[in-house]
Short mmCIF file of C-alpha atoms and ligand atoms in Angstrom, two decimals:
data_model
loop_
_atom_site.label_atom_id
_atom_site.label_comp_id
_atom_site.label_asym_id
_atom_site.label_seq_id
_atom_site.Cartn_x
_atom_site.Cartn_y
_atom_site.Cartn_z
CA MET M 375 105.67 149.54 22.52
CA THR M 376 105.10 148.20 25.81
CA ASP M 377 108.73 147.53 25.39
CA LEU M 378 110.14 151.74 25.52
CA HIS M 379 110.84 150.66 29.62
CA ARG M 380 114.29 148.04 28.54
CA LEU M 381 115.95 150.13 26.02
CA SER M 382 119.04 151.55 26.76
CA ILE M 383 119.32 155.29 27.20
CA ARG M 384 121.69 154.26 23.64
CA GLU M 385 119.07 153.26 21.93
CA LEU M 386 117.09 155.96 23.22
CA SER M 387 118.73 158.18 22.44
CA GLU M 388 118.52 155.79 18.51
CA GLY M 389 114.71 155.31 18.63
CA LEU M 390 114.01 159.62 18.79
CA ALA M 391 116.38 160.08 16.36
CA GLY M 392 115.06 158.16 13.82
CA ALA M 393 111.75 158.77 14.42
CA LYS M 394 111.20 155.19 15.95
CA PHE M 395 108.89 156.98 18.45
CA SER M 396 108.63 160.22 20.26
CA SER M 397 109.61 162.05 23.47
CA ARG M 398 105.63 162.55 24.10
CA GLU M 399 104.93 159.07 23.13
CA LEU M 400 108.37 157.45 25.14
CA THR M 401 106.89 160.51 28.43
CA GLU M 402 104.10 158.65 28.25
CA HIS M 403 104.81 155.43 28.58
CA TYR M 404 107.01 156.18 31.61
CA LEU M 405 104.28 159.02 33.33
CA LYS M 406 101.72 154.90 33.03
CA ARG M 407 104.84 152.81 35.00
CA ILE M 408 104.74 155.65 37.58
CA ALA M 409 101.31 155.49 38.02
CA LYS M 410 100.51 152.11 38.23
CA LEU M 411 103.96 150.82 40.03
CA ASP M 412 105.31 153.57 42.51
CA THR M 413 102.37 152.63 44.59
CA GLN M 414 104.35 150.48 45.91
CA VAL M 415 108.19 151.56 45.16
CA LYS M 416 106.93 154.59 46.35
CA SER M 417 110.33 156.67 44.75
CA TYR M 418 109.29 159.70 43.46
CA VAL M 419 107.76 162.50 46.10
CA THR M 420 106.91 165.24 42.16
CA VAL M 421 105.60 163.31 39.68
CA THR M 422 105.60 166.85 37.39
CA ALA M 423 103.66 165.14 34.48
CA GLU M 424 102.05 168.19 33.12
CA GLN M 425 105.96 169.56 32.64
CA ALA M 426 107.12 166.59 31.70
CA LEU M 427 104.96 166.09 28.64
CA ALA M 428 105.42 169.89 27.47
CA GLN M 429 109.15 169.17 28.08
CA ALA M 430 109.07 166.18 25.55
CA ASP M 431 106.62 167.76 22.87
CA ALA M 432 109.28 170.85 22.81
CA ALA M 433 111.94 167.73 22.09
CA ASP M 434 109.63 166.06 19.48
CA ALA M 435 109.66 169.67 17.59
CA ALA M 436 114.01 169.90 18.11
CA ILE M 437 114.58 166.53 16.07
CA LYS M 438 112.33 167.60 13.99
CA ALA M 439 113.85 170.57 13.12
CA GLY M 440 117.14 168.86 13.98
CA THR M 441 118.14 170.58 16.85
CA ALA M 442 117.96 167.78 19.38
CA THR M 443 121.55 167.08 20.96
CA ALA M 444 121.91 162.92 21.68
CA LEU M 445 119.50 163.78 24.77
CA THR M 446 117.03 165.91 23.85
CA GLY M 447 113.60 164.22 24.23
CA VAL M 448 114.83 161.36 26.57
CA PRO M 449 113.41 161.63 31.00
CA ILE M 450 115.63 161.47 33.45
CA ALA M 451 114.46 161.39 37.19
CA HIS M 452 116.35 164.30 40.05
CA LYS M 453 117.20 163.68 43.33
CA ASP M 454 114.63 166.22 45.97
CA ILE M 455 117.79 167.15 46.69
CA PHE M 456 118.82 169.21 43.38
CA CYS M 457 116.38 172.94 43.52
CA THR M 458 114.11 173.00 40.68
CA GLN M 459 113.18 176.32 39.44
CA GLY M 460 108.86 176.57 40.59
CA ILE M 461 108.36 173.25 41.95
CA LYS M 462 108.75 171.75 44.53
CA THR M 463 112.30 170.87 46.08
CA THR M 464 112.05 168.64 49.66
CA ALA M 465 114.92 167.78 50.06
CA GLY M 466 112.59 164.94 52.05
CA SER M 467 112.40 167.82 55.15
CA LYS M 468 108.64 168.73 56.79
CA MET M 469 111.20 171.96 57.09
CA LEU M 470 111.18 172.22 53.22
CA ASP M 471 107.90 169.82 53.10
CA ASN M 472 106.41 174.08 51.02
CA PHE M 473 109.54 175.41 49.59
CA ILE M 474 110.16 176.41 45.57
CA SER M 475 113.53 177.47 44.10
CA PRO M 476 113.23 180.21 42.00
CA TYR M 477 116.48 178.88 40.03
CA ASP M 478 117.58 175.10 38.44
CA ALA M 479 120.44 173.58 40.34
CA THR M 480 123.19 173.94 37.34
CA VAL M 481 122.39 170.44 37.09
CA VAL M 482 118.77 170.79 36.39
CA ALA M 483 119.39 173.66 33.96
CA LYS M 484 121.91 171.26 31.53
CA GLY M 485 120.31 168.92 31.00
CA LYS M 486 117.38 171.35 30.39
CA ALA M 487 119.84 172.72 28.22
CA ALA M 488 120.93 169.13 26.31
CA GLY M 489 116.55 168.10 26.34
CA LEU M 490 115.85 165.97 28.61
CA VAL M 491 112.69 165.20 30.63
CA THR M 492 112.32 165.93 34.23
CA LEU M 493 109.77 163.30 35.05
CA GLY M 494 109.64 164.33 38.43
CA LYS M 495 111.62 164.15 41.70
CA VAL M 496 112.02 160.83 43.52
CA ASN M 497 112.64 160.79 47.82
CA MET M 498 115.61 161.40 50.08
CA ASP M 499 117.16 160.40 53.02
CA GLU M 500 116.42 164.06 54.94
CA PHE M 501 119.30 166.10 53.57
CA ALA M 502 120.71 162.94 52.23
CA MET M 503 122.27 162.14 55.48
CA GLY M 504 121.12 158.32 56.25
CA SER M 505 121.88 155.42 54.45
CA THR M 506 117.97 154.00 53.86
CA SER M 507 116.28 156.60 52.33
CA GLU M 508 114.23 156.16 55.57
CA ASN M 509 114.59 159.45 56.81
CA SER M 510 112.38 160.91 54.84
CA PHE M 511 109.76 163.40 55.71
CA TYR M 512 107.53 161.09 52.96
CA GLY M 513 108.48 158.37 54.24
CA ALA M 514 109.83 154.92 53.01
CA THR M 515 111.26 153.49 49.44
CA ALA M 516 111.08 150.21 48.42
CA ASN M 517 113.43 148.25 47.23
CA PRO M 518 112.20 146.26 43.60
CA TRP M 519 113.82 143.63 44.49
CA ASN M 520 112.45 142.85 47.28
CA LEU M 521 109.63 145.75 48.91
CA GLY M 522 110.56 144.98 52.04
CA HIS M 523 113.84 146.48 51.73
CA VAL M 524 115.11 150.18 51.36
CA PRO M 525 116.94 150.27 47.95
CA GLY M 526 119.51 152.20 50.19
CA GLY M 527 120.11 155.95 50.64
CA SER M 528 120.59 159.00 50.76
CA SER M 529 119.78 158.46 47.00
CA GLY M 530 117.28 155.76 47.45
CA GLY M 531 114.42 157.39 45.36
CA SER M 532 117.09 157.39 42.12
CA ALA M 533 118.30 153.39 42.79
CA ALA M 534 113.95 152.25 42.58
CA ALA M 535 112.98 155.17 40.47
CA VAL M 536 115.48 153.80 37.45
CA ALA M 537 115.36 149.91 39.51
CA ALA M 538 111.34 149.64 38.75
CA ASP M 539 112.42 150.47 35.05
CA LEU M 540 110.47 154.29 36.22
CA ALA M 541 112.71 156.10 35.17
CA PRO M 542 115.68 154.91 32.27
CA PHE M 543 118.04 157.23 34.74
CA ALA M 544 118.80 159.92 37.42
CA THR M 545 119.88 162.21 38.91
CA GLY M 546 121.97 161.55 42.09
CA THR M 547 124.78 162.53 45.19
CA ASP M 548 126.76 161.06 47.21
CA THR M 549 128.97 162.33 50.25
CA GLY M 550 129.79 159.33 52.34
CA GLY M 551 128.26 156.86 49.25
CA SER M 552 125.27 158.03 48.56
CA ILE M 553 125.34 157.26 44.68
CA ARG M 554 127.57 154.31 45.28
CA GLN M 555 125.77 152.41 48.01
CA PRO M 556 121.39 152.44 46.60
CA ALA M 557 123.21 151.85 43.39
CA SER M 558 124.83 149.07 44.95
CA PHE M 559 121.46 147.14 47.37
CA CYS M 560 119.52 148.09 43.94
CA GLY M 561 121.32 146.22 41.19
CA LEU M 562 123.34 150.02 39.57
CA THR M 563 126.04 151.95 37.84
CA GLY M 564 126.38 154.95 39.98
CA LEU M 565 129.39 156.88 39.56
CA LYS M 566 130.40 159.42 41.83
CA PRO M 567 132.70 162.46 40.42
CA SER M 568 136.48 163.01 41.66
CA TYR M 569 135.46 166.81 43.86
CA GLY M 570 134.46 169.59 41.39
CA ARG M 571 133.74 167.84 38.23
CA VAL M 572 130.82 168.30 38.59
CA SER M 573 128.66 172.26 39.71
CA ARG M 574 127.19 171.78 43.17
CA PHE M 575 125.28 175.45 42.71
CA GLY M 576 121.57 174.64 42.93
CA MET M 577 122.28 171.25 45.55
CA ILE M 578 120.72 171.57 48.60
CA ALA M 579 124.14 171.22 50.96
CA TYR M 580 124.48 168.91 53.35
CA ALA M 581 128.72 168.29 53.40
CA SER M 582 129.86 170.96 51.67
CA SER M 583 133.61 169.73 50.71
CA LEU M 584 132.08 166.26 50.53
CA ASP M 585 128.80 166.88 48.73
CA GLN M 586 129.55 165.85 45.35
CA GLY M 587 126.68 164.96 42.75
CA GLY M 588 126.29 162.74 39.57
CA PRO M 589 125.20 159.74 37.29
CA MET M 590 122.39 156.75 38.62
CA ALA M 591 121.79 153.72 36.11
CA ARG M 592 121.39 150.47 34.44
CA SER M 593 125.25 150.42 32.90
CA ALA M 594 128.71 152.50 32.86
CA GLU M 595 127.43 154.12 29.56
CA ASP M 596 123.74 154.68 30.40
CA CYS M 597 126.57 156.71 32.80
CA ALA M 598 128.13 158.44 30.08
CA TYR M 599 125.20 159.56 28.67
CA LEU M 600 124.71 161.96 31.76
CA MET M 601 128.33 162.54 32.76
CA ASN M 602 128.71 164.35 29.48
CA VAL M 603 125.76 166.65 29.70
CA ILE M 604 126.57 167.55 33.80
CA ALA M 605 130.24 167.55 33.62
CA GLY M 606 133.00 170.15 33.27
CA HIS M 607 132.96 173.59 35.76
CA ASP M 608 130.25 176.57 36.79
CA ALA M 609 131.31 179.49 37.71
CA LYS M 610 128.45 179.93 40.17
CA ASP M 611 130.74 176.93 42.04
CA SER M 612 133.86 177.80 43.47
CA THR M 613 134.64 174.30 44.34
CA SER M 614 134.18 173.43 41.34
CA VAL M 615 137.33 172.92 38.53
CA GLU M 616 138.34 175.29 35.56
CA LYS M 617 139.76 171.32 33.91
CA ASP M 618 138.06 169.99 30.38
CA VAL M 619 136.31 167.20 30.69
CA ASP M 620 136.35 164.42 28.82
CA ASP M 621 133.77 162.66 26.42
CA TYR M 622 132.92 159.98 28.52
CA VAL M 623 130.56 158.05 26.18
CA ALA M 624 133.43 158.06 23.03
CA ASN M 625 135.98 157.19 25.88
CA LEU M 626 133.53 154.01 26.90
CA ASN M 627 135.85 151.70 25.49
CA GLY M 628 139.09 154.02 26.03
CA THR M 629 141.04 151.44 28.60
CA THR M 630 141.54 147.38 27.99
CA VAL M 631 140.87 145.96 31.24
CA LYS M 632 144.25 143.89 29.70
CA GLY M 633 147.66 144.82 32.34
CA LEU M 634 144.50 146.72 34.40
CA ARG M 635 146.42 146.93 37.65
CA ILE M 636 144.04 146.83 40.70
CA GLY M 637 144.78 146.93 44.17
CA ILE M 638 142.61 144.88 46.25
CA PRO M 639 142.83 146.84 50.24
CA LYS M 640 143.74 143.80 52.63
CA GLN M 641 141.87 146.19 55.67
CA TYR M 642 138.78 145.65 53.83
CA PHE M 643 138.53 142.20 53.10
CA ASN M 644 138.58 141.94 57.31
CA VAL M 645 136.30 144.25 57.98
CA ALA M 646 134.29 142.91 60.53
CA GLY M 647 130.27 142.74 59.63
CA LEU M 648 131.31 141.99 55.92
CA ASP M 649 129.10 139.17 54.82
CA ALA M 650 129.89 136.17 53.22
CA ASP M 651 128.01 136.25 50.37
CA VAL M 652 128.92 140.06 49.34
CA LYS M 653 132.27 139.05 49.64
CA ALA M 654 131.92 135.43 47.63
CA ARG M 655 130.22 138.18 44.29
CA VAL M 656 133.14 140.75 44.73
CA GLU M 657 135.77 137.87 44.47
CA GLU M 658 133.94 136.06 41.96
CA SER M 659 133.90 139.89 39.78
CA LEU M 660 137.75 140.10 40.76
CA LYS M 661 138.55 136.91 39.21
CA LYS M 662 136.47 137.92 36.55
CA LEU M 663 138.52 140.87 36.02
CA GLU M 664 141.81 139.42 36.19
CA ASP M 665 140.35 137.25 33.99
CA MET M 666 139.76 139.58 31.20
CA GLY M 667 143.65 139.96 31.73
CA ALA M 668 143.73 141.98 35.02
CA THR M 669 146.32 142.05 37.59
CA LEU M 670 144.75 141.26 41.41
CA ILE M 671 148.13 143.76 44.07
CA GLU M 672 147.73 142.90 47.87
CA ILE M 673 148.40 146.80 49.04
CA ASP M 674 147.78 148.56 51.53
CA LEU M 675 145.06 151.19 53.29
CA ASN M 676 145.89 151.72 57.25
CA MET M 677 143.64 154.27 57.09
CA THR M 678 140.77 152.51 57.34
CA GLU M 679 140.11 152.23 61.47
CA ALA M 680 139.55 155.78 61.19
CA TYR M 681 137.42 156.68 58.17
CA VAL M 682 133.77 156.04 60.39
CA PRO M 683 135.30 158.75 62.92
CA THR M 684 136.89 160.51 61.00
CA TYR M 685 133.83 160.87 58.54
CA TYR M 686 131.38 161.12 61.69
CA LEU M 687 132.74 164.38 62.40
CA ILE M 688 133.37 166.71 59.03
CA ALA M 689 130.45 166.21 57.73
CA PRO M 690 128.02 167.13 60.68
CA ALA M 691 130.50 169.61 61.80
CA GLU M 692 129.83 171.14 57.67
CA ALA M 693 126.34 170.35 58.52
CA SER M 694 125.62 172.23 61.89
CA SER M 695 126.83 174.79 59.81
CA ASN M 696 125.17 174.54 56.33
CA LEU M 697 121.02 173.98 58.37
CA SER M 698 121.62 177.07 60.97
CA ARG M 699 120.00 178.65 57.65
CA TYR M 700 117.36 177.26 58.14
CA ASP M 701 115.65 178.82 61.15
CA GLY M 702 111.42 179.23 60.32
CA VAL M 703 112.25 183.04 59.58
CA ARG M 704 113.15 183.25 55.81
CA TYR M 705 112.24 180.65 53.74
CA GLY M 706 110.75 176.68 54.91
CA TYR M 707 108.76 175.31 58.36
CA ARG M 708 107.94 177.93 60.19
CA ALA M 709 106.64 177.68 63.52
CA GLU M 710 103.25 178.68 64.88
CA ASN M 711 102.26 180.85 67.12
CA PRO M 712 106.42 181.56 68.70
CA VAL M 713 105.82 184.13 72.07
CA ASP M 714 109.29 185.19 70.97
CA LEU M 715 112.27 184.20 68.42
CA MET M 716 114.12 182.31 70.76
CA ASP M 717 110.60 180.31 70.71
CA LEU M 718 110.97 180.99 67.13
CA TYR M 719 114.68 178.89 66.16
CA LYS M 720 113.57 176.72 68.43
CA ARG M 721 110.43 175.47 67.75
CA SER M 722 111.31 175.92 63.80
CA ARG M 723 114.30 173.12 63.79
CA SER M 724 112.82 171.17 67.11
CA GLU M 725 109.34 170.85 64.53
CA GLY M 726 111.08 171.09 61.07
CA PHE M 727 114.44 168.63 61.64
CA GLY M 728 113.43 164.93 62.14
CA ALA M 729 115.72 162.99 64.76
CA GLU M 730 118.59 161.54 62.91
CA VAL M 731 119.20 165.29 61.31
CA GLN M 732 119.18 166.63 64.97
CA ARG M 733 121.42 164.83 65.60
CA ARG M 734 123.86 165.48 63.75
CA ILE M 735 122.93 169.56 64.20
CA LEU M 736 124.65 168.43 68.30
CA ILE M 737 127.40 166.24 67.25
CA GLY M 738 128.62 168.85 65.02
CA THR M 739 127.85 170.83 66.68
CA TYR M 740 129.69 169.94 69.48
CA ALA M 741 132.67 169.53 67.67
CA LEU M 742 133.19 172.86 66.52
CA SER M 743 133.03 174.52 69.94
CA ALA M 744 135.24 176.58 72.06
CA GLY M 745 137.19 174.57 73.66
CA TYR M 746 136.23 171.00 71.86
CA TYR M 747 137.55 172.45 67.69
CA ASP M 748 141.14 171.37 68.14
CA ALA M 749 139.89 167.83 69.92
CA TYR M 750 137.59 166.69 68.14
CA TYR M 751 137.38 169.39 63.93
CA VAL M 752 141.10 169.98 63.42
CA LYS M 753 141.91 166.13 64.70
CA ALA M 754 139.73 164.37 61.68
CA GLN M 755 141.26 167.43 59.14
CA LYS M 756 144.57 166.08 59.97
CA VAL M 757 143.76 162.55 60.09
CA ARG M 758 141.41 163.13 56.53
CA ARG M 759 144.78 164.15 54.91
CA LEU M 760 146.54 161.16 56.12
CA ILE M 761 143.57 158.85 54.64
CA GLN M 762 144.15 161.33 50.92
CA GLN M 763 148.17 160.33 51.09
CA ASP M 764 147.30 156.59 51.63
CA PHE M 765 145.27 156.38 49.12
CA LEU M 766 147.99 158.16 47.09
CA LYS M 767 150.19 156.38 48.03
CA ALA M 768 148.60 152.62 46.66
CA PHE M 769 148.05 154.51 43.15
CA GLU M 770 151.82 154.88 42.79
CA SER M 771 151.75 151.65 42.08
CA VAL M 772 147.81 150.47 40.82
CA ASP M 773 145.11 151.81 38.71
CA VAL M 774 142.75 151.34 40.62
CA ILE M 775 141.11 149.82 43.49
CA ALA M 776 138.34 147.11 44.89
CA ALA M 777 136.12 147.24 47.49
CA PRO M 778 132.39 146.16 48.51
CA ALA M 779 130.71 149.64 48.01
CA ALA M 780 128.75 148.82 51.31
CA PRO M 781 129.22 145.48 53.50
CA THR M 782 126.01 144.17 53.37
CA THR M 783 123.01 143.53 51.01
CA ALA M 784 119.53 145.33 51.18
CA TYR M 785 118.71 146.21 55.47
CA LYS M 786 114.53 145.46 55.53
CA ILE M 787 112.64 148.46 56.33
CA GLY M 788 112.37 148.98 59.97
CA ALA M 789 115.34 146.65 60.89
CA ASN M 790 115.78 150.37 63.26
CA LEU M 791 119.87 149.62 63.25
CA SER M 792 121.41 152.12 65.91
CA PRO M 793 123.86 155.28 64.22
CA VAL M 794 126.87 153.43 65.19
CA GLU M 795 126.10 149.96 63.69
CA MET M 796 124.79 152.14 60.29
CA TYR M 797 127.54 154.65 60.05
CA LEU M 798 129.41 151.52 60.47
CA GLY M 799 127.52 150.16 57.21
CA ASP M 800 129.46 153.57 55.54
CA ILE M 801 132.80 152.46 55.19
CA TYR M 802 133.62 151.42 51.92
CA THR M 803 132.40 154.50 51.05
CA ILE M 804 133.04 157.52 52.69
CA ALA M 805 136.90 158.21 52.51
CA VAL M 806 136.28 158.15 48.77
CA ASN M 807 134.78 161.22 50.13
CA LEU M 808 137.29 162.69 52.33
CA ALA M 809 139.58 162.41 50.13
CA GLY M 810 137.30 164.00 46.58
CA LEU M 811 138.34 160.68 44.34
CA PRO M 812 136.11 159.57 41.86
CA ALA M 813 134.17 155.83 42.16
CA ILE M 814 132.53 153.24 40.62
CA ASN M 815 129.68 151.11 41.54
CA ALA M 816 128.21 147.85 38.78
CA PRO M 817 125.95 145.26 39.83
CA VAL M 818 127.82 142.01 40.12
CA GLY M 819 125.58 139.55 41.23
CA PHE M 820 123.68 138.33 43.97
CA ASP M 821 123.55 137.21 47.79
CA LYS M 822 121.47 134.18 48.73
CA ASP M 823 118.06 135.84 49.37
CA ASN M 824 118.54 137.31 45.49
CA LEU M 825 119.54 140.73 46.47
CA PRO M 826 122.16 142.40 44.13
CA VAL M 827 126.07 143.33 45.52
CA GLY M 828 127.71 145.50 43.79
CA LEU M 829 131.49 145.75 42.87
CA GLN M 830 133.36 149.33 43.91
CA LEU M 831 136.08 151.19 41.80
CA ILE M 832 137.85 153.94 43.11
CA GLY M 833 140.20 155.34 40.91
CA ASN M 834 142.36 158.54 40.90
CA TYR M 835 141.70 161.64 40.60
CA TRP M 836 139.72 162.97 37.08
CA SER M 837 139.89 159.60 36.49
CA GLU M 838 136.33 158.83 35.93
CA SER M 839 136.39 158.26 32.07
CA GLN M 840 139.03 154.66 33.10
CA LEU M 841 136.24 153.97 35.49
CA LEU M 842 133.54 154.02 33.33
CA SER M 843 135.57 152.18 30.96
CA VAL M 844 136.64 149.93 33.18
CA VAL M 845 133.47 149.47 34.00
CA HIS M 846 131.60 149.05 29.73
CA GLN M 847 134.57 146.24 29.46
CA TYR M 848 132.54 144.05 32.48
CA GLN M 849 129.14 144.66 31.23
CA GLN M 850 130.67 143.98 27.84
CA ALA M 851 131.48 140.54 28.65
CA THR M 852 128.50 139.86 32.29
CA ASP M 853 124.43 140.19 32.33
CA TRP M 854 124.85 141.45 35.73
CA HIS M 855 123.33 145.38 34.43
CA THR M 856 120.81 143.92 32.40
CA LYS M 857 119.44 141.40 35.29
CA ARG M 858 115.58 142.73 36.44
CA ALA M 859 113.78 142.76 38.74
CA ALA M 860 110.17 141.60 38.65
CA ILE M 861 109.00 144.79 39.42
CA ALA M 862 110.68 145.96 36.59
CA GLU M 863 108.89 143.46 34.39
CA GLU M 864 105.83 144.65 34.51
CA ASN M 865 103.86 146.49 32.08
CA ALA M 866 101.78 149.23 32.70
N1 LIG Q 923 125.31 157.24 54.75
C1 LIG Q 923 126.35 158.57 54.79
C2 LIG Q 923 125.39 159.71 55.71
O1 LIG Q 923 124.44 158.87 55.83
C3 LIG Q 923 126.45 159.29 53.44
C4 LIG Q 923 125.42 159.98 53.34
C5 LIG Q 923 125.71 160.84 51.60
O2 LIG Q 923 126.48 160.48 51.11
N2 LIG Q 923 124.97 161.70 51.27
O3 LIG Q 923 126.09 160.43 55.84
#
């Protein structure tokens, strides 16, 4: 079969179970595509062909023996922020260029237990800081829709790999939009779960109170399959919740759009820098949802102006603390020929971290230092609470909140935006992390340059099933999620 990469996760699951093709055939098919097409997309940092084929053979044996799960034998790509035992985990950084974790992240371990086949590890902005994936030590990844553009970030490798059909789905992480924005830039569906829904154990930390892993795929249905594997309490992550998980696949038809109250925040559609095409496509998608029976209700989210400054104090503050462990002593990059211990620390960190990571460590360390702590960090934490309350108040009168995922479509590679311009691009995603809420991106069309546009739906706590279900209904009634970039149409 030459078109295995066109099948949805459900079709892959059924095809494998019905012995229409084997996991080895499917895995070889993807490895061939990666070998041929990833020279242009550059989404993979590491391809684990040998291990993938061994996992595929084990999956085929399990299918024959009748011990398979729904996903046994289905391939996946993991963001290179999830620790993988025996395979290098770089977080896109020179600091971890040679790091091989002694253990698997819980998300990876759960994937293995479910029989998923790991194709490899995909590119990302260094330590997940960025919006283009250009902040990677391994160089830029291309957007499959236009190879001169970025795939977004920080989970840009995950998005590009799926959009080019170099993996049927992928894991991503979202600290301030890093699942939703690359999904938007690459025409994919991506879910950022509620904080605490997916274990952070073995997921290299950026800002621990904001970080959350989740699925990136073509459709809500595909995302639901992955959520069924990765969601749930984990004793190894004290912030993961002890709350029953839903069957996200079974619940795909659980919410009807008819009668759904969708909040439209006034402030969001008046943001300077909101691209006219993005605005138009998002509004068209909302009109469609209205035609399907939803009610659009204008709401106020008065804290909108505070999002960027609040996030860009809290996230760097946590990063400065989390990244202090990279000292050139215990693991990671070590400077050569240090003259003394201080020189070892300084040069290991100056040579091992890229510019954006150093910028954030500086901002964060400053915000946490004596004399400034109350004025910046404590103040930001207070504003964070107000942002959360703003959302909770809105959810008293609406079921979900609609927004663009990003104010623009994908930037050109090398556009070289200033840090502040780049940070302003996070306006629609970061408040969700500050509040710990779940949110999903769904593709809703293209701009004049044929670059994808995304609609974001933000839900109340633990409403992942509802978000997936609403997007699933929308995707049953539209075909944006089935559109493929030219490179995805190529055969290997
Ligand atoms: N663009 C945001 C940042 O640079 C989001 C990153 C993320 O979600 N990991 O911090």
